[in-house]
XYZ file of N, CA and C in Angstrom:
255
model
N 1.066 -1.242 -0.076
C 0.033 0.058 -0.222
C 0.885 1.400 -0.043
N 0.811 2.270 -0.877
C 1.244 3.515 -0.959
C 0.598 4.733 -0.305
N 1.133 5.561 -0.065
C 0.255 6.902 0.780
C 0.930 7.958 0.044
N 0.647 9.262 -0.426
C 0.840 10.306 -0.624
C 0.099 11.355 0.239
N 0.483 12.431 0.646
C -0.167 13.802 1.068
C -0.067 14.681 -0.025
N -1.542 15.121 -0.196
C -1.727 16.106 -1.508
C -2.483 17.183 -0.946
N -1.958 18.569 -1.750
C -2.668 20.033 -0.920
C -3.262 20.251 -2.379
N -4.661 20.686 -1.809
C -5.642 20.702 -2.914
C -5.427 22.009 -3.503
N -5.026 22.453 -4.877
C -4.716 23.740 -5.575
C -5.460 24.086 -6.550
N -6.786 23.959 -6.091
C -7.977 24.248 -7.092
C -9.094 25.001 -6.561
N -8.927 25.857 -7.158
C -10.092 27.215 -6.559
C -11.100 26.511 -6.436
N -11.724 27.473 -4.962
C -13.048 26.698 -4.690
C -14.310 26.595 -5.773
N -14.418 27.673 -6.253
C -15.574 27.526 -7.396
C -15.520 26.471 -8.821
N -14.218 25.723 -8.833
C -14.054 24.828 -9.641
C -13.892 23.390 -9.063
N -14.006 23.048 -7.620
C -13.741 22.075 -6.757
C -15.013 20.978 -7.397
N -15.992 21.344 -7.880
C -17.083 20.233 -8.129
C -16.873 19.650 -9.312
N -16.381 20.364 -10.263
C -15.876 19.803 -11.647
C -14.983 18.847 -11.327
N -13.806 19.670 -10.569
C -12.427 18.954 -10.391
C -13.264 17.214 -9.476
N -13.644 17.229 -8.667
C -14.022 16.222 -8.171
C -14.622 15.062 -8.980
N -15.474 15.507 -9.939
C -15.770 14.346 -11.010
C -14.856 14.187 -12.126
N -13.919 15.047 -12.205
C -12.805 14.481 -13.126
C -11.599 13.366 -12.313
N -11.761 13.971 -10.890
C -10.849 13.221 -10.374
C -11.531 11.817 -9.940
N -12.974 11.243 -9.900
C -13.432 10.012 -9.733
C -13.417 9.491 -11.142
N -13.402 10.393 -12.338
C -13.308 9.325 -13.594
C -11.554 9.078 -13.771
N -10.910 9.748 -13.356
C -9.117 9.522 -13.135
C -9.201 8.186 -12.278
N -9.322 8.357 -11.294
C -9.396 7.321 -10.219
C -10.097 5.653 -10.748
N -10.968 6.129 -11.450
C -11.844 4.556 -12.085
C -10.813 4.050 -13.090
N -9.846 4.930 -13.628
C -9.054 4.392 -14.530
C -8.042 3.175 -14.161
N -8.064 3.325 -12.575
C -6.967 2.357 -12.269
C -8.033 1.048 -11.499
N -7.217 -0.072 -11.495
C -7.429 -0.989 -10.834
C -7.306 -1.295 -9.211
N -6.514 -0.645 -9.034
C -5.925 -0.183 -7.267
C -7.301 0.086 -6.866
N -6.971 -0.187 -5.433
C -7.900 0.272 -4.564
C -7.894 1.360 -4.012
N -8.195 2.775 -4.357
C -7.728 4.082 -3.607
C -8.603 4.807 -2.471
N -7.958 5.531 -1.575
C -8.997 6.154 -0.660
C -8.642 7.366 -0.933
N -8.990 8.431 -0.510
C -8.892 9.582 0.168
C -9.712 9.960 1.636
N -8.463 10.684 2.516
C -8.639 10.352 3.847
C -8.477 12.039 4.302
N -9.270 12.372 5.446
C -8.584 13.566 5.964
C -9.560 13.541 7.105
N -8.465 14.039 8.639
C -9.032 13.776 9.857
C -9.422 12.136 9.784
N -10.572 12.169 10.132
C -10.972 11.057 10.679
C -11.814 10.268 10.104
N -11.878 10.925 8.395
C -12.912 10.482 7.518
C -12.118 9.685 6.307
N -12.200 8.915 6.042
C -11.835 7.850 4.850
C -12.998 7.527 3.675
N -12.591 7.687 2.255
C -13.587 7.452 1.365
C -13.208 6.901 0.444
N -13.854 6.114 -0.320
C -13.284 5.636 -1.873
C -13.539 6.424 -2.702
N -11.903 6.714 -3.243
C -11.782 7.556 -4.097
C -12.580 7.580 -5.317
N -13.318 6.757 -5.832
C -14.256 6.465 -6.772
C -15.673 6.782 -6.653
N -15.907 7.358 -5.473
C -17.375 7.655 -4.958
C -17.393 8.935 -5.371
N -18.147 9.404 -6.225
C -18.559 11.072 -5.998
C -19.151 11.532 -4.707
N -19.997 10.546 -4.515
C -20.611 11.132 -3.324
C -19.925 10.975 -1.653
N -18.906 10.011 -1.967
C -18.067 10.028 -0.765
C -16.871 11.325 -1.057
N -16.298 11.605 -1.952
C -15.358 12.713 -2.260
C -16.106 13.777 -1.827
N -17.288 13.777 -2.163
C -18.269 15.473 -2.386
C -18.238 15.499 -0.777
N -18.688 14.464 -0.008
C -18.757 14.540 1.419
C -17.288 15.187 2.427
N -16.306 14.984 1.223
C -15.387 15.278 2.213
C -14.785 16.807 2.095
N -16.069 17.396 1.474
C -16.231 18.891 1.566
C -14.697 19.700 1.446
N -14.241 19.594 0.155
C -12.907 19.605 -0.250
C -12.682 21.376 -0.118
N -11.490 21.991 0.055
C -11.459 23.390 -0.281
C -9.915 23.336 -0.460
N -9.511 24.767 -1.064
C -8.387 25.130 -1.735
C -7.242 25.032 -0.413
N -6.314 24.611 -0.377
C -5.068 24.677 0.431
C -5.464 23.228 1.280
N -6.584 22.534 1.126
C -6.889 21.289 2.136
C -5.535 20.308 2.000
N -5.271 19.684 2.655
C -4.207 18.615 2.996
C -5.267 17.102 2.907
N -5.154 16.232 2.202
C -5.397 15.249 1.890
C -4.409 13.944 1.823
N -4.803 12.896 2.307
C -4.081 11.613 2.295
C -4.925 10.641 1.385
N -3.918 10.206 -0.086
C -4.029 9.393 -0.951
C -3.617 8.383 -0.641
N -4.250 7.440 -0.534
C -3.672 5.646 -0.302
C -4.049 4.746 -1.768
N -3.142 4.215 -1.986
C -3.439 2.881 -3.001
C -2.894 1.877 -3.001
N -3.614 0.873 -3.076
C -3.334 -0.666 -2.946
C -3.319 -1.475 -4.379
N -2.463 -2.098 -4.964
C -2.721 -2.559 -5.961
C -1.655 -2.672 -7.091
N -1.865 -3.385 -8.230
C -0.641 -2.819 -8.944
C -0.046 -1.700 -9.601
N -0.961 -0.914 -9.935
C -1.016 0.256 -10.179
C -1.125 1.649 -9.540
N -0.626 1.205 -8.107
C -0.790 1.991 -7.157
C -0.181 3.482 -7.478
N 1.602 3.199 -7.689
C 2.317 4.292 -7.614
C 1.578 5.193 -8.815
N 1.309 4.818 -10.149
C 0.790 5.520 -11.417
C -0.496 6.526 -10.872
N -1.357 5.257 -9.912
C -2.424 6.119 -9.512
C -2.466 7.474 -8.621
N -1.308 6.890 -7.754
C -1.689 8.313 -6.987
C -0.974 9.419 -7.791
N 0.211 9.186 -8.402
C 0.707 10.609 -9.255
C -0.377 11.056 -9.899
N -1.098 10.474 -10.721
C -2.155 10.773 -11.647
C -3.176 12.138 -10.680
N -3.670 10.898 -9.520
C -4.416 11.681 -8.951
C -4.274 13.016 -8.036
N -2.856 12.998 -7.824
C -2.103 14.315 -7.084
C -1.966 15.461 -8.354
N -2.087 14.954 -9.752
C -1.938 15.975 -10.504
C -3.022 16.919 -10.767
N -4.228 16.226 -10.518
C -5.769 16.593 -10.755
C -6.099 17.497 -9.995
N -5.402 17.241 -8.439
C -5.545 18.157 -7.230
C -4.921 19.377 -7.150
N -3.696 18.912 -7.830
C -2.420 19.911 -7.604
C -1.765 20.044 -9.120
N -2.316 20.573 -10.107
C -1.852 20.754 -11.678
C -0.421 21.134 -11.631
N -0.085 22.000 -10.433
C 1.316 22.270 -10.562
C 2.637 21.521 -10.192
N 1.987 20.534 -10.115
C 3.140 19.593 -9.578
C 3.597 18.714 -10.957
């Protein structure tokens, strides 16, 4: 299992669109991927789960992935949340 901490660098007004894109991107990978913040952890492939995280600009999230394409998945999802990386 791999873990990566990511800072959200998407303006708040674009986060709903980004969440949808994030879900689509997560579903491209076979790995089990979770998004965690504080004591809340959700499936990265679930739109309702991700929206329940109430993402905000500057927020720190932990992404974990377990599977054959885990490293690639974390890199791609970090790019979605922080395009400057």
